[in-house]
Short mmCIF file of C-alpha atoms and ligand atoms in Angstrom, two decimals:
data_model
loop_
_atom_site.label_atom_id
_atom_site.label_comp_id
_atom_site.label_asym_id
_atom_site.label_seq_id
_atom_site.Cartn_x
_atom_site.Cartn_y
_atom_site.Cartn_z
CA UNK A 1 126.25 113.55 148.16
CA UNK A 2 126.89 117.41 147.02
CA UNK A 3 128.63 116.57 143.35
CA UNK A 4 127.88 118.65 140.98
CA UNK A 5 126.24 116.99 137.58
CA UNK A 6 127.82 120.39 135.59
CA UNK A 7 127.23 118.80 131.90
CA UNK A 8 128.42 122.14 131.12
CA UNK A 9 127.62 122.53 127.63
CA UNK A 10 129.00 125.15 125.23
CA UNK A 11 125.86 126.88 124.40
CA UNK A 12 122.63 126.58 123.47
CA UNK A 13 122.08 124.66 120.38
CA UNK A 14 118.37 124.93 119.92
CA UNK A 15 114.99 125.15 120.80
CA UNK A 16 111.98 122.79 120.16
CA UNK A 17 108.28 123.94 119.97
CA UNK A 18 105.31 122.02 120.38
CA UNK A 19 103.07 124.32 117.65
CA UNK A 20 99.01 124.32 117.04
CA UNK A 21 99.64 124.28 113.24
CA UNK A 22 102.98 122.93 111.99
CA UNK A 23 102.36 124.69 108.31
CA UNK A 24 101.69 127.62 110.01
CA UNK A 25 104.75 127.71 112.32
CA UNK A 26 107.21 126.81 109.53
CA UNK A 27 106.18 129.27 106.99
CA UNK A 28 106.72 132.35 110.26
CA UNK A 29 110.15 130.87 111.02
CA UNK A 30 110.80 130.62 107.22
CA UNK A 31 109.56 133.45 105.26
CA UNK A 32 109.12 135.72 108.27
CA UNK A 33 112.33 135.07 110.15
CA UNK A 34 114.97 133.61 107.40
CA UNK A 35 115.42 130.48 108.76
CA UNK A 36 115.86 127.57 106.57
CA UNK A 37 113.67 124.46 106.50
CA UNK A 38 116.38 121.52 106.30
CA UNK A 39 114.28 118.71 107.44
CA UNK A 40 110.63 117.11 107.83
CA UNK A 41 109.43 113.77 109.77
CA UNK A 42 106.06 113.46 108.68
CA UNK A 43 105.98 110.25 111.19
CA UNK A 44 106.23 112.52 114.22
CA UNK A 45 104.58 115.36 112.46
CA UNK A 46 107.87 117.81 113.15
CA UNK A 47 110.31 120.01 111.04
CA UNK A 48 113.53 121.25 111.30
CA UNK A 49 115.09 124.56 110.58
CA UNK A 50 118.47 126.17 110.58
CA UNK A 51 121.10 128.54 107.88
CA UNK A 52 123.88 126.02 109.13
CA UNK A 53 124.74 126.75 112.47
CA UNK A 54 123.75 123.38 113.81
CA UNK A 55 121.81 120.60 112.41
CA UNK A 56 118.90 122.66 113.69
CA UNK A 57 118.54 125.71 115.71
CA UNK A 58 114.76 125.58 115.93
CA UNK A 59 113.05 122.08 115.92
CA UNK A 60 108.56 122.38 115.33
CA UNK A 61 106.31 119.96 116.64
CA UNK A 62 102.32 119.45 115.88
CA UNK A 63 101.07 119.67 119.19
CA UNK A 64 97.92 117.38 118.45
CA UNK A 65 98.22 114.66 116.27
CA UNK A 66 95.57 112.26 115.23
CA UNK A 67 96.53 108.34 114.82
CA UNK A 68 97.01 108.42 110.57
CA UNK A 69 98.33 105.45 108.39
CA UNK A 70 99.02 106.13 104.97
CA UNK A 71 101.84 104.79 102.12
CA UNK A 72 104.56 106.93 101.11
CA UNK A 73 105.93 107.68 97.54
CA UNK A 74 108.48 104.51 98.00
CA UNK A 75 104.60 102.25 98.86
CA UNK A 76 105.75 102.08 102.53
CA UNK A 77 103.09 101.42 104.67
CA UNK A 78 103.97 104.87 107.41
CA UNK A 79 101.92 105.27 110.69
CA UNK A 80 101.70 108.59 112.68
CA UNK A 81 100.72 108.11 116.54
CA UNK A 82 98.43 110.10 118.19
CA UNK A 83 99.88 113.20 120.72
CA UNK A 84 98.12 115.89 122.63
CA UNK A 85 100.25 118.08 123.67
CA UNK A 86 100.14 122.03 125.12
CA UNK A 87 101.78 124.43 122.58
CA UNK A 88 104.69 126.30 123.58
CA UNK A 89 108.32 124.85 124.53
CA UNK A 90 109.41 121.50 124.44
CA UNK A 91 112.47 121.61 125.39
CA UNK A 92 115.68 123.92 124.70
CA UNK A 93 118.92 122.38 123.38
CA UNK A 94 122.20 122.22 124.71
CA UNK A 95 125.00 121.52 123.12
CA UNK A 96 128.21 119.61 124.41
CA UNK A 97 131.54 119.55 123.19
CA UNK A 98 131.77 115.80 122.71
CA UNK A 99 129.73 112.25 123.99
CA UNK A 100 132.08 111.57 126.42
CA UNK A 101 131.79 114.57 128.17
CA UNK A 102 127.59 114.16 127.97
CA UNK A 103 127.84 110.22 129.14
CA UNK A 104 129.99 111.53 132.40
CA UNK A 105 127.53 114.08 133.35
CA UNK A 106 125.22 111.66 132.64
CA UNK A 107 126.56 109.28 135.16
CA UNK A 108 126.97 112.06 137.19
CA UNK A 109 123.59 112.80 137.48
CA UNK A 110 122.39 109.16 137.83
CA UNK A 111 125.02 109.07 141.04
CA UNK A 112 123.42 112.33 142.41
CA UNK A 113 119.33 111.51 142.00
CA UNK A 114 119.03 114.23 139.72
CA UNK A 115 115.78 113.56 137.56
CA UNK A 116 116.39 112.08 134.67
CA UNK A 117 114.36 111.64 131.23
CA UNK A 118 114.78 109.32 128.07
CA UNK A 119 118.03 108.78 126.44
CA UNK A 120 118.07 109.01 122.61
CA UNK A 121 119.81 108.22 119.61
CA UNK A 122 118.89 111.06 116.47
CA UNK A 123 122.19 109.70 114.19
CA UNK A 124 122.67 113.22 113.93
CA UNK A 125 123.32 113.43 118.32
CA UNK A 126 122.97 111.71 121.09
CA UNK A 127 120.74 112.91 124.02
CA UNK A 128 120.00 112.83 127.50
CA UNK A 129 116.48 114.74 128.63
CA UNK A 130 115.97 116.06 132.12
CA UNK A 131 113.76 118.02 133.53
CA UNK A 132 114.71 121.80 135.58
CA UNK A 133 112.46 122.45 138.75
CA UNK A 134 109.80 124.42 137.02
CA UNK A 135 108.91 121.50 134.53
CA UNK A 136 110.65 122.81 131.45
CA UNK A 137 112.56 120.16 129.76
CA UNK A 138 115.97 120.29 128.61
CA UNK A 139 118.25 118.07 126.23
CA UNK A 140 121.78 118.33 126.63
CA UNK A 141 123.35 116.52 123.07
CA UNK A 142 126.57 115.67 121.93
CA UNK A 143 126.93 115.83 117.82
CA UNK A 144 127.52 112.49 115.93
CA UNK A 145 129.08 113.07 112.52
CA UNK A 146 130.56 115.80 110.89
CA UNK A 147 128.36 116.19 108.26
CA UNK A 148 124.55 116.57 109.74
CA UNK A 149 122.86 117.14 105.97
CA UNK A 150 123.86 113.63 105.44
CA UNK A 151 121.29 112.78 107.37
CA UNK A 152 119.22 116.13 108.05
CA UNK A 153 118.14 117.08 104.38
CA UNK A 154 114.58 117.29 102.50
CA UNK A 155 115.49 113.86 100.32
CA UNK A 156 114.26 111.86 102.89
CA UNK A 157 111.97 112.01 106.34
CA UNK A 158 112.14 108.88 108.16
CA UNK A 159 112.13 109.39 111.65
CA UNK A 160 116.35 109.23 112.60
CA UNK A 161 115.31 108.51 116.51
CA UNK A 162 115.83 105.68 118.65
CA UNK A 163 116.48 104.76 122.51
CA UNK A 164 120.41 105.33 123.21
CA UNK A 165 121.81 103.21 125.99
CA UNK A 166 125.00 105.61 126.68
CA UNK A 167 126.91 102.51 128.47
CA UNK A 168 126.37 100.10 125.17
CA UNK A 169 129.44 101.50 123.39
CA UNK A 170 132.39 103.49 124.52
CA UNK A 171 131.55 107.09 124.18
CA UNK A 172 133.45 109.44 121.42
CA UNK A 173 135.38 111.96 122.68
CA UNK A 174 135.79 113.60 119.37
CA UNK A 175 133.76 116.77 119.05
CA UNK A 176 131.34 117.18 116.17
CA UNK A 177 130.02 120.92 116.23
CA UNK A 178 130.71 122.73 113.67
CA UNK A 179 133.61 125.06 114.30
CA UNK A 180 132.81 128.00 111.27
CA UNK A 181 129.89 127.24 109.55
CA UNK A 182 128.90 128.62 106.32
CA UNK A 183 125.96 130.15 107.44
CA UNK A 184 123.29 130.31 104.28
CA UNK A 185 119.82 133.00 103.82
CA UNK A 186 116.52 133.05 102.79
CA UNK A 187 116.99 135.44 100.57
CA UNK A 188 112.91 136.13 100.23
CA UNK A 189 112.54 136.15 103.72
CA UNK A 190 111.23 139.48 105.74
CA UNK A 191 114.16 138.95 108.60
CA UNK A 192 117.17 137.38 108.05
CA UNK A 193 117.83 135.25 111.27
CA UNK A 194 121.51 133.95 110.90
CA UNK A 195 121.30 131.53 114.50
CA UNK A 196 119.65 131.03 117.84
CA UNK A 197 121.62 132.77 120.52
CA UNK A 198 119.55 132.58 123.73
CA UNK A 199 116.58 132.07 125.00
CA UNK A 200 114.57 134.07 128.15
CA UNK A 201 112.51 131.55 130.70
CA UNK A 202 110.45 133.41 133.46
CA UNK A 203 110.94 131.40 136.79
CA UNK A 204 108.34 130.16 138.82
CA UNK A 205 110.99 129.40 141.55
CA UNK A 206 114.09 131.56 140.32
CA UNK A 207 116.12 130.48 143.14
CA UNK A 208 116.00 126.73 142.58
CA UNK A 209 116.22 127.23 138.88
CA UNK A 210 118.96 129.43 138.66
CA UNK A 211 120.95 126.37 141.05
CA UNK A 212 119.76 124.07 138.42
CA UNK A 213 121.25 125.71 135.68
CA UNK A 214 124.49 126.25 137.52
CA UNK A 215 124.81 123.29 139.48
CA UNK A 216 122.80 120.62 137.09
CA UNK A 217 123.69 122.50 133.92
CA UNK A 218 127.08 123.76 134.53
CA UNK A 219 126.16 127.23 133.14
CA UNK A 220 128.38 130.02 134.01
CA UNK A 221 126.13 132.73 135.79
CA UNK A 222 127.78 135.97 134.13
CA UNK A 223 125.36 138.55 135.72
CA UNK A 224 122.55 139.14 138.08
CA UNK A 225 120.47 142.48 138.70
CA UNK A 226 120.91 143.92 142.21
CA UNK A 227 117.18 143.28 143.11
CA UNK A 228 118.00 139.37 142.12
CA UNK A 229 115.24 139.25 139.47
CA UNK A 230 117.02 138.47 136.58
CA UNK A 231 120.30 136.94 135.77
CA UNK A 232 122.48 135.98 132.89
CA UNK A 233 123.72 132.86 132.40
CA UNK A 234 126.33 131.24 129.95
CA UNK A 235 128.29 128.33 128.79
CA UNK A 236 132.02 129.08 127.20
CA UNK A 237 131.21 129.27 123.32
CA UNK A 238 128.57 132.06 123.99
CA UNK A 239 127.96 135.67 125.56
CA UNK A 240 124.41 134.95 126.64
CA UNK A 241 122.26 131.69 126.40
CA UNK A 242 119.79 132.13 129.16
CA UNK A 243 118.31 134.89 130.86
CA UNK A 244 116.45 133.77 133.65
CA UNK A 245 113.95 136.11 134.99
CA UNK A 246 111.97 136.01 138.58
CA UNK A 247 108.22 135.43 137.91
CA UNK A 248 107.41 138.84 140.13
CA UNK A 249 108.08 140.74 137.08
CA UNK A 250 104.36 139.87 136.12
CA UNK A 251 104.77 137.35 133.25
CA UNK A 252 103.62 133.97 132.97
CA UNK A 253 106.24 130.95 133.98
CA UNK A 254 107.68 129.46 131.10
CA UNK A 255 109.38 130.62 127.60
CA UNK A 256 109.41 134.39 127.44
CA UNK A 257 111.15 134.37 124.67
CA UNK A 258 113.33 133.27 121.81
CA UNK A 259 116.55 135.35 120.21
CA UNK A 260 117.83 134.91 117.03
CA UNK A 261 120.72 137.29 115.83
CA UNK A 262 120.31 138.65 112.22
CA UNK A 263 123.57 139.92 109.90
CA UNK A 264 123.75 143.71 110.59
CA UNK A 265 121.72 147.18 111.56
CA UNK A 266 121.39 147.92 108.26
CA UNK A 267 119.46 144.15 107.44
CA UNK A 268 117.07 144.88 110.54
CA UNK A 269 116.24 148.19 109.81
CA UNK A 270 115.54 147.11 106.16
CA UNK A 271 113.95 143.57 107.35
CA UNK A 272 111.78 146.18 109.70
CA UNK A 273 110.48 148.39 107.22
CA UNK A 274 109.91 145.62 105.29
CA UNK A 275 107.64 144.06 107.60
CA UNK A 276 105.78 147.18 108.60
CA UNK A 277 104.72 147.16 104.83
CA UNK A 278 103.83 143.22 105.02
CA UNK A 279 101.13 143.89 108.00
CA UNK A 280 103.61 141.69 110.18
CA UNK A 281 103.10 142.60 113.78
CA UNK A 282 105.91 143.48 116.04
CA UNK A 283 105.60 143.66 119.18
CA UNK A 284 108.41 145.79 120.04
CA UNK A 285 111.28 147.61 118.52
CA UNK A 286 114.74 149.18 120.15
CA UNK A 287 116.08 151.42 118.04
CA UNK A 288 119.25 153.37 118.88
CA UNK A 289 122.89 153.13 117.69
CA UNK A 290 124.58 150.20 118.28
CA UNK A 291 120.95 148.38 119.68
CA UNK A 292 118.18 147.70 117.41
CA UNK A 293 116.32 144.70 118.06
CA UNK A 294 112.77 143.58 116.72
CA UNK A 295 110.21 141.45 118.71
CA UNK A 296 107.71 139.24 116.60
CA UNK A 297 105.25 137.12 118.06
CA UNK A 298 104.73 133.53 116.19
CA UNK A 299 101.57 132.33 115.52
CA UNK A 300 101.53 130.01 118.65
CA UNK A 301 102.08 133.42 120.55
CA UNK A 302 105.67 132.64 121.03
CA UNK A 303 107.93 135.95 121.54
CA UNK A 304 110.83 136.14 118.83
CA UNK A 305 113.54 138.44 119.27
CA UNK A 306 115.49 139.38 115.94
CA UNK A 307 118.89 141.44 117.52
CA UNK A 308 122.28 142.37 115.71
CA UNK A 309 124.81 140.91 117.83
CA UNK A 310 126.38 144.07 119.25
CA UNK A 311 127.46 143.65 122.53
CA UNK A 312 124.50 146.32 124.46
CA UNK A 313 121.88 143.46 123.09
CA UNK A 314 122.91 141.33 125.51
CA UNK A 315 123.14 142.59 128.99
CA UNK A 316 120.41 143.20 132.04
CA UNK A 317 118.85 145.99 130.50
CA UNK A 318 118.31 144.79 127.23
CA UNK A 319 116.77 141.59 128.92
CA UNK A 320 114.93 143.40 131.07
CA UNK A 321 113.53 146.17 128.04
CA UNK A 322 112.50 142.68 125.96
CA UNK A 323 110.49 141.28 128.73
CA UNK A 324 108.94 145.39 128.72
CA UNK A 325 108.30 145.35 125.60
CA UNK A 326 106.54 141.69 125.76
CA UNK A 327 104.43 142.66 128.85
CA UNK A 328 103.18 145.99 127.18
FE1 FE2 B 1 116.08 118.76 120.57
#
């Protein structure tokens, strides 16, 4: 049957890391990049981060966890399973408009044989997991309630996830994202990160996984390089969310990279100086008017890209100069 599953999602929401040192990881996405820790599950050893663009734009992980029981400050009796997992992405995060809309793609891609993972319930979202044809996972979400700190917030860390069985109830069609939202700072922090924007994935097979992204994830593919390398793709509430690129350009498969806009020139070149003083490492630097961008590396050896949002940030060539500037 050739029906397209198109969940079509708005943008990307978020990312999730698996991480070799969760401490580690949260204090360089804190104090280093500006992002705000909103959230810990000590149960599934993870933390959450975000200034208030979504519940989270950047979700962290302990990669290997060791079996622990232990009784909390309310003498509840907690247990931590065991995990062994490789560092690096766990999956990136897509965000719908509404349930209804992620429950028919859902379907949709039941109908079709596309492969599907679990189905969750976070209180905060509901979530459907899949697969793209390189292995890297993906969770398209619909938000659940209006307001996410509610639930999301330092006050409490029980774990908020269960199974979701997306034909048990009738699905809302009432969308949940957040339509302005008052974005907050970490005012001590080197970089001042305001939200995830996109996120760069090298291709092992760039054909099949640009299709997937099209066809599976209903992204709009906005550019493509003449030589069909790299390409741009897009859902309707962003300029960029993806930039694909073809594995010949001599990186490893997987994550390439991570991009977080920041509130102005003037904040990077300050956050830059800043962080030349600090010892912080970039990796790379554009500098020129109108495109300054910062590459960081995280201590997992993530790439972090730290851009003001003018519009020559987000084409080919600034793609392609990031992945440059990685590979040097
Ligand atoms: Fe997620």
């Amino acid at each position: 049957m050739n029906m397209r599953v198109n969940f079509q999602p708005r943008r990307l929401g978020h990312a999730n890391l698996y991480v070799g040192d969760l401490a580690k990881a949260v204090e360089f996405y804190n104090i280093v990049c500006g992002l705000e820790l909103v959230r810990r599950e000590e149960e599934i050893a993870a933390a959450f981060l975000t200034n208030g663009n979504t519940h989270h734009d950047l979700g962290l992980m302990q990669a290997k966890v060791v079996p622990e029981t232990w009784v909390d400050l309310k003498g509840r009796q907690r247990h931590r399973a065991a995990r062994d997992m490789p560092v690096g992405l766990n999956h990136l995060g897509w965000e719908m408009d509404n349930e209804q809309q992620l429950v028919d793609a859902w379907r949709r891609a039941k109908t079709t044989g596309v492969a599907l993972g679990r189905t969750l319930d976070h209180q905060i979202s509901r979530s459907v997991y899949l697969p793209d044809p390189d292995g890297n996972f993906h969770e398209f979400y619909a938000d659940a309630m209006d307001d996410w700190r509610k639930v999301f917030n330092l006050e409490e860390d029980d774990v908020v996830t269960k199974p979701w069985d997306p034909e048990a109830v009738e699905p809302d069609s009432t969308p949940h994202w957040i339509e302005n939202p008052d974005l907050r700072d970490v005012p001590d922090a080197h970089f001042h990160a305001q939200f995830i924007t996109h996120a760069g994935i090298v291709a092992k097979d760039y054909n099949a996984m640009k299709r997937f992204f099209i066809d599976v994830g209903g992204l709009t593919l906005s550019e493509e390089a003449e030589d069909g390398k790299v390409c741009l793709l897009r859902g309707p509430a962003a300029s960029v969310d993806l930039v694909l690129f073809h594995e010949d350009l001599g990186l490893k498969a997987g994550l390439a990279f991570l991009a977080f806009v920041v509130s102005g020139e003037e904040a990077l070149r300050s956050s830059h100086e800043r962080a030349k003083q600090a010892g912080i490492h970039v990796i790379s630097s554009v500098d020129e008017p109108g495109r300054r961008s910062v590459t960081l590396r995280d201590p997992d050896g993530v790439n972090v890209v730290l851009y003001t949002g003018s519009s020559g940030n987000l084409g080919l060539e600034a793609g392609r100069e990031v992945i440059d500037g990685i590979r040097s």
